């Protein structure tokens, strides 16, 4: 609701606005001067580190460590933490302990713990393990769909329909992902219209939110803008999220562009966990710490405590014997004894 | 409230952006390994071939303070100057300026700080005193018909003072501009800025200096550089400083990155349909070359990703 007046403001002239909506004057007067680009007042961060992040880490992480990571993240203020994936352990050994993880975590009130459920089997296992929210993955690229989940996009939608309908009966919300939204490792360029088609299908099937994923991180603010323009014709903006990979360093400007277009849900992974399976050694997910730093610096609320996220990031990086991918965490950890600029903590 | 339609703000971006490549100077200056003169020359020549319009070649500062730049004269004389490309050099004082001219420099640069403490700790005098010193350089440069670029450091934060007031940045930028600098490069020296502080600072500065005389010099220490550059472009800035392979760490956050990588900037600009005149693959060749020689990994994500596919 808080974002609505600012959107309207750009459509009408000032005089007409004040005439039609006299109560808006207070909003407009209180508005801080900025570039004239409106941003959401609040952004919901969907933390995908424990699932998307760890899934792409080569080292198998013990169940206890996963649980501790999620518990630490639960204490940071993050509103959504993707806990695990009910996919066959044959395909994703890292997620073999999905039931133990879901049962082992201490669920904080006001935090949601969605899990991936690629099919009915996975969905049933998830519900048996206590899941209260699930997610399904579609692709905007036929080739990627075939290579990744061994079926066409249309066939995958049929599978998801089953899951979503059953979830509806049980009043379990379903989040939809669209991968390859800005490019495919096999097909290359992906038409924005294809992305909107898949996003629309998932939304009409009943997903409450659609997360648009730049799976290989090739997108730029240019392609992000075009893709969102197309998707926003089919799916309401407040049901959209962006899931940017930082493989080409473009994640933050891409997220900024999405925010300027009214998107207010951003996926990210603590410590930038998870590499890119299509560019060996390169980074994958954008780091939650770096996203938070940017958002807080812009005066956007997230409800998240950056320092606590950095702690969780330190913990998991120690456990994985690897360095963080977060530049904020790196800089904070190494700042010489000078005054640190406090504005963003 | 009836929402008319989704209002996608039409943001006008520049058609062309001039990239000022600072790798050979700002980049190498902050690298620990001493780079042989020939390597520096090779690097600059490779950068010249990539289409970059401006390449900051070296610094005429005392080798006592910056040993990496001790070979300033040989570098200046050794490079193959491509027609149409500028090769500015830093000249912190009149002596440096004179040495630069003697070595064949045709453009120079001077540095001011937006933070008093930084100025004192860095060059041992106040901001006003530093600008007075540059008066001599400006006079001499005018006589020789040599253009001067002005840098302002700590525009979005200072390692000693913390927050820096946008008005202070505007004041220093205005001084440099009225002294005769044709362009003012605003540097986020410790990379703490975000699109929030960048836009506030640029608003203040663009009231005092025409926006087409402004450039941004963003450090990527907190991963914010590209987002900050995007905001600057949206506010009319069309000159961006960057460093091949993201050369040059941050002296205030050990081990953290410094300059934003030219490859990553060019990738973003080209993705936006903005012309730069730069050939990204030739640029990556130059980056690969210098990283091999320095025996270090590139800081450019584009370079890291592309060479593995």
XYZ file of C-alpha atoms in Angstrom:
654
model
C 0.000 0.000 0.000
C 2.819 2.344 0.843
C 4.077 2.200 -2.735
C 0.791 3.011 -4.397
C 0.669 6.806 -4.093
C 4.130 7.194 -5.585
C 3.138 5.119 -8.603
C 0.026 7.166 -9.172
C 2.048 10.342 -8.761
C 3.990 9.628 -11.896
C 0.925 9.187 -13.997
C -0.792 12.476 -13.212
C 0.241 16.084 -12.972
C 0.811 17.523 -9.534
C -2.148 19.905 -9.661
C -4.548 17.264 -10.819
C -3.273 14.867 -8.178
C -3.815 17.276 -5.302
C -7.258 18.117 -6.646
C -8.356 14.506 -6.903
C -6.603 13.129 -3.818
C -6.193 15.903 -1.243
C -4.694 13.557 1.345
C -1.767 12.896 -0.989
C -0.315 16.331 -0.289
C 1.106 15.083 3.004
C 2.780 12.135 1.266
C 4.304 14.334 -1.388
C 5.611 16.892 1.088
C 7.190 14.173 3.172
C 8.939 12.637 0.213
C 12.686 12.908 0.414
C 14.431 14.503 -2.534
C 15.933 11.938 -4.761
C 16.753 11.464 -8.400
C 13.059 11.328 -9.181
C 13.190 7.571 -9.536
C 10.819 6.064 -7.074
C 11.833 3.003 -5.160
C 9.737 0.727 -2.993
C 9.780 1.700 0.678
C 10.127 -1.917 1.713
C 11.782 -4.839 -0.033
C 11.215 -8.449 0.970
C 14.395 -10.498 0.820
C 14.020 -14.177 0.022
C 17.113 -15.916 1.366
C 18.010 -18.879 -0.860
C 21.456 -19.668 0.582
C 20.534 -22.887 2.407
C 18.921 -24.318 -0.733
C 20.059 -22.703 -3.983
C 23.373 -21.728 -2.418
C 24.357 -25.009 -0.814
C 22.949 -27.007 -3.729
C 25.653 -25.518 -5.911
C 28.505 -25.989 -3.482
C 30.745 -28.954 -4.239
C 31.413 -29.880 -0.615
C 28.616 -31.876 1.075
C 27.488 -29.992 4.159
C 26.554 -31.963 7.306
C 22.909 -31.731 8.381
C 23.853 -30.112 11.683
C 25.656 -27.310 9.873
C 22.698 -26.688 7.563
C 20.365 -26.500 10.542
C 22.680 -24.134 12.378
C 22.956 -21.907 9.312
C 19.192 -21.690 8.953
C 18.777 -21.005 12.669
C 21.328 -18.189 12.487
C 19.547 -16.747 9.449
C 16.237 -16.981 11.315
C 17.684 -14.607 13.897
C 18.605 -11.905 11.369
C 15.132 -10.651 10.504
C 14.987 -12.317 7.096
C 11.297 -12.910 6.370
C 11.707 -15.901 4.028
C 14.383 -18.599 4.122
C 14.330 -21.344 1.512
C 15.236 -24.293 3.676
C 15.784 -27.290 1.421
C 14.638 -29.189 -1.641
C 12.522 -32.340 -1.809
C 14.203 -33.561 -4.915
C 15.546 -37.084 -5.361
C 18.879 -37.454 -3.577
C 20.081 -39.285 -6.663
C 20.013 -35.991 -8.544
C 20.969 -33.600 -5.779
C 22.939 -35.410 -3.070
C 23.425 -32.153 -1.134
C 19.701 -32.086 -0.407
C 19.412 -35.748 0.634
C 18.820 -34.732 4.263
C 15.797 -32.597 3.410
C 13.490 -34.192 5.969
C 16.026 -33.984 8.802
C 16.750 -30.348 7.991
C 13.107 -29.313 7.897
C 12.390 -31.131 11.115
C 15.567 -29.959 12.816
C 15.338 -26.199 12.314
C 13.888 -23.907 14.935
C 11.198 -22.063 13.078
C 11.047 -18.421 14.072
C 7.580 -16.873 14.168
C 6.946 -14.508 11.227
C 9.547 -16.328 9.098
C 8.548 -18.591 6.241
C 10.504 -21.659 5.184
C 9.554 -22.638 1.632
C 10.991 -25.822 0.130
C 11.359 -26.943 -3.448
C 8.982 -29.630 -4.652
C 9.599 -30.587 -8.277
C 6.780 -33.159 -8.388
C 4.013 -34.858 -6.395
C 6.387 -37.252 -4.695
C 8.487 -34.387 -3.478
C 5.413 -32.443 -2.420
C 4.060 -35.310 -0.363
C 7.410 -35.860 1.335
C 7.621 -32.159 2.056
C 4.195 -32.016 3.667
C 4.960 -35.131 5.700
C 8.093 -33.399 6.944
C 6.091 -30.350 8.003
C 6.489 -27.945 5.055
C 4.100 -25.010 5.070
C 5.144 -23.439 1.775
C 6.553 -24.920 -1.418
C 8.115 -23.809 -4.686
C 8.131 -25.082 -8.257
C 10.619 -24.334 -11.039
C 9.729 -23.613 -14.646
C 12.097 -22.553 -17.389
C 11.814 -19.982 -20.136
C 14.072 -22.139 -22.305
C 12.941 -25.425 -23.832
C 16.454 -26.793 -24.094
C 17.226 -25.937 -20.486
C 13.997 -27.590 -19.367
C 14.809 -30.783 -21.274
C 18.387 -30.927 -20.057
C 17.596 -29.973 -16.469
C 14.381 -31.858 -15.687
C 14.077 -34.083 -18.734
C 10.813 -32.722 -20.079
C 9.442 -29.836 -22.143
C 8.117 -26.623 -20.578
C 4.523 -27.668 -21.250
C 5.080 -31.089 -19.691
C 6.629 -29.457 -16.622
C 3.566 -27.212 -16.274
C 1.357 -30.302 -16.144
C 3.496 -31.710 -13.334
C 3.307 -28.406 -11.478
C -0.446 -28.186 -11.981
C -0.799 -31.373 -9.977
C 1.389 -30.042 -7.196
C -0.284 -26.640 -7.132
C -3.809 -28.060 -7.070
C -2.950 -30.388 -4.201
C -1.208 -27.522 -2.409
C -4.331 -25.387 -2.834
C -6.435 -28.052 -1.184
C -4.081 -28.058 1.761
C -3.855 -24.252 1.761
C -0.142 -24.359 1.169
C 1.114 -21.346 -0.821
C 3.246 -22.073 -3.883
C 5.984 -19.875 -5.269
C 6.917 -20.191 -8.926
C 10.406 -19.762 -10.372
C 11.220 -19.050 -13.991
C 14.814 -19.848 -14.847
C 16.824 -18.520 -17.806
C 14.808 -15.307 -17.755
C 17.657 -13.286 -19.257
C 19.589 -15.954 -21.148
C 20.171 -19.693 -21.438
C 23.490 -21.562 -21.398
C 22.267 -23.653 -24.338
C 19.952 -21.371 -26.322
C 21.621 -18.044 -25.630
C 19.182 -15.126 -25.963
C 15.682 -15.713 -24.564
C 12.748 -13.703 -25.889
C 11.027 -11.659 -23.153
C 7.701 -12.906 -24.492
C 8.699 -16.472 -23.678
C 9.485 -15.450 -20.105
C 6.118 -13.722 -19.728
C 4.359 -16.750 -21.167
C 5.845 -19.060 -18.556
C 5.408 -16.526 -15.753
C 1.779 -16.091 -16.709
C 1.181 -19.857 -16.780
C 2.628 -20.299 -13.319
C 0.666 -17.335 -11.975
C -2.593 -18.557 -13.490
C -1.994 -22.059 -12.153
C -1.981 -20.475 -8.704
C 1.531 -19.436 -7.715
C 1.298 -16.411 -5.418
C 4.673 -15.055 -6.487
C 6.883 -15.542 -9.539
C 10.632 -15.269 -9.124
C 12.371 -14.417 -12.393
C 15.828 -15.924 -12.437
C 18.847 -14.777 -14.402
C 20.234 -18.280 -14.121
C 23.602 -17.648 -15.758
C 23.918 -14.011 -14.724
C 24.275 -12.689 -18.263
C 21.567 -10.065 -17.926
C 22.188 -6.336 -17.780
C 19.883 -3.464 -16.833
C 19.015 -3.301 -20.545
C 17.748 -6.868 -20.841
C 16.247 -6.782 -17.321
C 14.183 -3.732 -18.274
C 12.889 -5.328 -21.501
C 12.072 -8.617 -19.804
C 10.228 -7.015 -16.893
C 8.312 -4.725 -19.234
C 7.021 -7.806 -20.998
C 6.252 -9.844 -17.853
C 4.526 -6.941 -16.130
C 1.903 -6.974 -18.875
C 0.888 -10.477 -17.764
C 1.602 -10.681 -14.050
C 0.974 -7.936 -11.458
C 4.218 -6.285 -10.354
C 3.569 -6.967 -6.700
C 3.601 -10.702 -7.489
C 7.056 -10.532 -9.043
C 10.515 -11.151 -7.629
C 13.968 -11.072 -9.190
C 16.581 -13.760 -8.643
C 19.806 -12.363 -10.055
C 23.078 -14.187 -10.404
C 26.271 -12.208 -10.177
C 28.354 -14.263 -12.592
C 29.068 -11.173 -14.734
C 28.961 -8.718 -11.843
C 25.599 -7.343 -13.032
C 23.328 -8.448 -10.192
C 23.121 -5.213 -8.205
C 22.464 -2.884 -11.169
C 19.899 -5.437 -12.421
C 18.197 -5.457 -9.041
C 18.261 -1.655 -8.993
C 16.523 -1.595 -12.368
C 13.883 -4.033 -11.129
C 13.259 -1.863 -8.062
C 12.868 1.191 -10.269
C 10.206 -0.705 -12.166
C 8.267 -1.478 -8.999
C 9.491 -4.973 -8.133
C 9.893 -5.265 -4.377
C 10.972 -8.842 -3.747
C 14.592 -9.850 -4.175
C 16.170 -13.295 -3.875
C 19.758 -13.546 -2.644
C 22.101 -15.963 -0.876
C 24.123 -15.319 2.257
C 27.833 -14.981 1.431
C 26.908 -15.371 -2.237
C 26.839 -19.127 -1.736
C 26.584 -21.281 -4.786
C 28.755 -21.070 -7.823
C 27.617 -21.212 -11.403
C 27.458 -24.706 -12.856
C 27.778 -23.203 -16.354
C 30.909 -21.129 -15.770
C 33.244 -23.120 -13.609
C 34.782 -21.203 -10.777
C 32.566 -18.197 -11.309
C 30.160 -16.820 -8.785
C 26.452 -17.551 -8.830
C 23.887 -16.066 -6.480
C 24.183 -12.433 -5.501
C 25.184 -12.030 -1.838
C 22.484 -11.075 0.594
C 24.968 -8.840 2.425
C 25.727 -6.797 -0.694
C 22.031 -6.463 -1.538
C 21.205 -5.325 2.001
C 24.041 -2.800 1.958
C 22.644 -1.279 -1.208
C 19.019 -1.259 -0.079
C 19.761 0.216 3.332
C 21.981 2.831 1.714
C 18.984 3.846 -0.378
C 16.773 4.154 2.682
C 14.787 1.056 1.767
C 13.568 -1.033 4.699
C 14.110 -4.775 4.769
C 13.771 -5.642 8.450
C 17.077 -7.452 8.232
C 20.125 -6.922 10.451
C 23.151 -6.811 8.143
C 25.691 -7.524 10.871
C 23.871 -10.732 11.837
C 23.751 -11.863 8.204
C 27.493 -11.304 7.970
C 27.904 -13.511 11.042
C 25.838 -16.282 9.448
C 27.925 -15.889 6.305
C 31.160 -16.161 8.284
C 29.847 -19.302 9.943
C 28.975 -21.124 6.725
C 32.168 -20.049 4.961
C 34.234 -21.401 7.823
C 32.305 -24.654 7.658
C 32.821 -24.848 3.895
C 36.480 -23.772 4.131
C 35.923 -21.135 1.554
C 36.013 -17.394 1.250
C 32.853 -15.377 1.142
C 31.632 -14.057 -2.196
C 30.224 -10.998 -0.474
C 32.262 -7.848 -0.990
C 30.623 -6.216 2.006
C 31.619 -9.103 4.258
C 35.168 -9.022 2.857
C 35.513 -5.283 3.371
C 33.995 -5.327 6.861
C 36.235 -8.115 7.949
C 39.330 -6.345 6.793
C 38.842 -2.687 7.407
C 41.895 -1.270 9.116
C 41.263 0.511 12.362
C 39.610 3.506 10.775
C 36.180 4.911 11.352
C 33.792 2.617 9.546
C 31.011 4.383 7.758
C 28.096 3.455 9.964
C 25.282 4.569 7.754
C 24.492 1.123 6.494
C 24.636 -1.087 9.568
C -7.115 4.516 -5.966
C -7.363 3.626 -9.623
C -3.960 2.681 -10.927
C -3.902 3.919 -14.496
C -1.269 1.548 -15.756
C 2.110 0.398 -14.670
C 4.207 3.483 -14.907
C 7.578 2.470 -16.135
C 9.704 5.514 -15.788
C 11.366 6.371 -19.020
C 14.920 6.863 -17.980
C 17.052 8.623 -20.514
C 20.569 7.292 -20.614
C 23.471 8.772 -22.565
C 23.982 7.303 -26.045
C 27.726 7.317 -25.573
C 29.897 6.964 -22.522
C 33.572 7.876 -22.400
C 35.587 5.363 -20.385
C 38.667 6.717 -18.639
C 40.980 3.754 -18.086
C 42.975 4.223 -14.878
C 44.491 0.740 -14.588
C 48.066 1.633 -15.534
C 48.139 4.422 -12.926
C 45.524 4.107 -10.159
C 45.429 0.342 -10.622
C 49.134 -0.463 -10.650
C 49.852 2.168 -8.000
C 47.855 0.074 -5.551
C 49.367 -3.258 -6.519
C 52.071 -4.572 -4.239
C 54.161 -6.281 -6.922
C 56.597 -3.945 -8.694
C 55.785 -4.029 -12.364
C 58.648 -3.786 -14.864
C 58.570 -0.742 -17.172
C 58.229 -2.891 -20.266
C 55.152 -4.610 -18.836
C 53.556 -1.253 -18.133
C 54.261 -0.125 -21.684
C 52.875 -3.372 -23.127
C 49.747 -3.016 -21.027
C 49.139 0.553 -22.165
C 49.717 -0.419 -25.799
C 47.241 -3.283 -25.528
C 44.708 -0.928 -23.919
C 45.267 1.574 -26.719
C 44.395 -1.157 -29.209
C 41.115 -1.960 -27.442
C 39.478 1.337 -28.361
C 39.647 3.072 -24.991
C 39.620 6.850 -25.598
C 41.525 7.864 -22.441
C 44.276 5.914 -20.668
C 45.865 7.356 -17.560
C 49.452 6.414 -18.184
C 51.482 7.230 -15.078
C 52.034 9.657 -12.236
C 54.719 12.327 -11.932
C 54.894 12.019 -8.188
C 58.134 11.582 -6.249
C 59.329 7.948 -6.430
C 60.013 8.259 -2.712
C 56.249 8.291 -2.111
C 55.087 6.018 -4.927
C 57.920 3.692 -6.007
C 55.617 1.950 -8.507
C 55.566 5.128 -10.586
C 59.319 5.751 -10.484
C 59.664 4.866 -14.171
C 57.232 7.601 -15.168
C 59.481 9.161 -17.821
C 60.374 5.867 -19.524
C 56.741 4.787 -19.590
C 55.655 8.101 -21.079
C 58.361 7.968 -23.724
C 58.000 4.244 -24.393
C 54.289 3.929 -25.168
C 52.918 3.839 -28.692
C 50.475 6.736 -28.685
C 47.418 5.931 -30.746
C 45.979 8.958 -32.544
C 42.743 10.143 -30.957
C 43.593 8.614 -27.570
C 44.562 10.801 -24.579
C 47.210 9.747 -22.092
C 46.776 11.995 -19.034
C 49.281 11.808 -16.180
C 49.047 12.844 -12.564
C 50.962 15.963 -11.560
C 50.672 16.695 -7.829
C 52.766 19.892 -8.039
C 54.624 22.216 -10.389
C 57.781 20.105 -10.331
C 55.804 17.050 -11.388
C 54.101 19.106 -14.084
C 57.370 20.311 -15.516
C 58.787 16.787 -15.561
C 55.591 15.570 -17.237
C 55.775 18.170 -20.009
C 59.430 17.385 -20.562
C 58.531 13.707 -20.934
C 55.936 14.581 -23.562
C 52.673 14.685 -21.589
C 49.808 16.486 -23.327
C 47.226 16.212 -20.541
C 47.555 16.235 -16.764
C 45.445 15.610 -13.689
C 45.305 17.050 -10.165
C 43.705 15.698 -6.998
C 41.629 17.378 -4.304
C 39.836 15.733 -1.369
C 36.335 16.351 -0.049
C 37.527 15.455 3.432
C 39.861 17.640 5.479
C 41.259 14.732 7.500
C 41.945 12.705 4.381
C 43.734 15.649 2.818
C 45.900 16.129 5.908
C 46.737 12.434 6.235
C 47.299 11.886 2.531
C 49.190 14.999 1.415
C 49.856 16.737 4.699
C 47.852 19.909 4.135
C 44.286 21.200 4.243
C 41.959 21.030 1.236
C 42.271 24.777 0.616
C 46.053 24.631 0.852
C 46.139 21.756 -1.641
C 44.024 23.729 -4.095
C 46.365 26.698 -3.735
C 49.313 24.451 -4.618
C 47.484 23.444 -7.746
C 47.096 27.101 -8.765
C 50.696 27.024 -9.985
C 50.056 23.868 -11.964
C 46.923 25.388 -13.496
C 48.799 28.537 -14.540
C 51.596 26.555 -16.127
C 49.124 24.217 -17.828
C 47.284 27.199 -19.325
C 50.535 28.589 -20.695
C 51.342 25.270 -22.325
C 47.789 24.765 -23.557
C 47.583 21.497 -21.647
C 44.106 20.420 -20.443
C 43.786 19.550 -16.759
C 41.417 16.993 -15.234
C 40.452 17.390 -11.582
C 39.788 14.526 -9.166
C 37.846 14.798 -5.935
C 38.405 11.926 -3.535
C 36.201 10.705 -0.662
C 33.024 11.970 -2.305
C 30.814 9.340 -0.679
C 32.719 8.684 2.528
C 36.114 9.010 4.168
C 38.121 6.344 6.015
C 38.795 8.889 8.784
C 35.793 11.210 8.859
C 33.111 8.723 7.915
C 30.251 10.616 6.254
C 31.128 13.434 3.866
C 28.628 16.226 3.229
C 27.526 16.517 -0.418
C 27.942 20.289 -0.090
C 31.617 19.842 0.696
C 32.055 17.726 -2.417
C 30.240 20.363 -4.457
C 32.479 23.077 -2.998
C 35.705 21.298 -3.951
C 34.379 20.297 -7.380
C 33.338 23.884 -8.046
C 36.774 25.186 -7.006
C 38.558 22.784 -9.332
C 36.205 23.632 -12.187
C 36.557 27.374 -11.756
C 40.338 26.979 -11.566
C 40.138 25.619 -15.093
C 39.793 21.836 -14.911
C 37.831 20.712 -17.956
C 36.426 17.664 -16.191
C 35.916 16.707 -12.548
C 36.085 13.044 -11.618
C 34.180 12.306 -8.403
C 35.812 9.416 -6.562
C 34.205 7.062 -4.087
C 37.635 6.349 -2.686
C 36.671 3.636 -0.201
C 33.717 2.282 -2.167
C 31.176 2.833 0.616
C 28.690 4.714 -1.537
C 25.311 3.363 -2.627
C 22.780 4.598 -5.186
C 21.278 6.584 -2.298
C 24.389 8.578 -1.400
C 25.520 8.772 -5.038
C 22.336 10.477 -6.162
C 22.364 12.948 -3.237
C 25.981 13.854 -3.914
C 25.474 14.248 -7.665
C 22.435 16.439 -7.079
C 24.549 18.786 -4.967
C 27.510 18.821 -7.346
C 25.505 19.238 -10.537
C 24.123 22.492 -9.106
C 27.670 23.876 -9.172
C 29.339 22.117 -12.111
C 27.687 21.320 -15.469
C 26.865 17.622 -15.617
C 28.724 17.164 -18.907
C 31.930 18.141 -17.088
C 31.466 15.428 -14.462
C 32.768 11.870 -14.246
C 32.366 9.133 -11.642
C 35.235 7.066 -10.276
C 33.624 4.272 -8.289
C 35.405 1.710 -6.180
C 33.885 -1.719 -5.836
C 35.032 -2.457 -2.288
C 31.423 -3.047 -1.147
C 30.218 -4.363 -4.504
C 28.243 -1.167 -5.192
C 30.182 0.259 -8.125
C 28.019 -0.805 -11.059
C 24.790 0.148 -9.301
C 26.327 3.546 -8.458
C 27.487 4.025 -12.032
C 23.999 3.194 -13.320
C 22.465 5.860 -11.109
C 25.077 8.370 -12.264
C 24.245 7.617 -15.902
C 20.564 8.124 -15.139
C 21.472 11.561 -13.788
C 23.235 12.556 -16.977
C 26.839 11.579 -16.278
C 28.550 10.174 -19.358
C 32.162 9.707 -18.262
C 33.135 6.693 -16.180
C 36.545 5.814 -14.717
C 37.455 2.154 -14.364
C 40.469 -0.119 -14.239
C 41.215 -3.128 -16.439
C 40.838 -6.370 -14.483
C 39.796 -4.244 -11.508
C 43.467 -3.617 -10.771
C 44.304 -1.931 -7.526
C 43.141 -3.006 -4.103
C 41.860 -0.771 -1.366
C 44.530 0.550 0.982
C 41.877 1.050 3.680
C 40.403 -2.451 3.668
C 43.203 -4.928 3.297
C 42.576 -7.595 0.720
C 39.361 -5.995 -0.441
C 38.913 -4.858 -4.009
C 39.333 -1.271 -5.171
C 38.669 0.056 -8.654
C 35.703 -1.258 -10.589
C 36.717 -3.516 -13.468
C 36.553 -1.943 -16.932
C 35.358 -5.227 -18.435
C 32.350 -5.326 -16.101
C 31.508 -1.674 -16.810
C 31.758 -2.168 -20.575
C 29.605 -5.313 -20.361
C 26.891 -3.353 -18.569
C 27.075 -0.351 -20.911
C 26.944 -2.464 -24.048
C 24.030 -4.409 -22.572
C 22.249 -1.062 -22.208
C 22.932 -0.245 -25.853
C 25.369 2.500 -24.883
C 28.360 3.016 -27.175
C 31.842 3.095 -25.714
C 34.072 2.419 -28.716
C 35.707 -0.358 -26.733
C 36.285 -3.876 -28.040
C 35.516 -6.034 -24.994
C 37.513 -9.046 -26.123
C 40.656 -6.978 -26.783
C 40.158 -5.360 -23.404
C 39.972 -8.793 -21.792
C 43.206 -9.730 -23.552
C 44.893 -6.766 -21.874
C 43.415 -7.811 -18.526
C 44.555 -11.397 -18.953
C 48.035 -10.171 -19.840
C 48.481 -7.979 -16.771
C 47.036 -10.589 -14.410
C 49.383 -13.247 -15.783
C 52.315 -10.909 -15.280
C 51.245 -9.917 -11.779
C 50.510 -13.559 -11.049
C 47.103 -12.700 -9.696
C 43.493 -13.441 -10.440
C 41.420 -10.879 -12.235
C 38.888 -8.868 -10.232
C 36.607 -8.707 -13.246
C 33.630 -11.051 -13.045
C 33.105 -10.844 -16.792
C 36.666 -11.988 -17.381
C 36.272 -14.802 -14.841
C 33.026 -16.032 -16.362
C 33.897 -15.709 -20.001
C 37.135 -17.562 -20.008
C 35.531 -20.617 -18.410
C 32.560 -21.096 -20.747
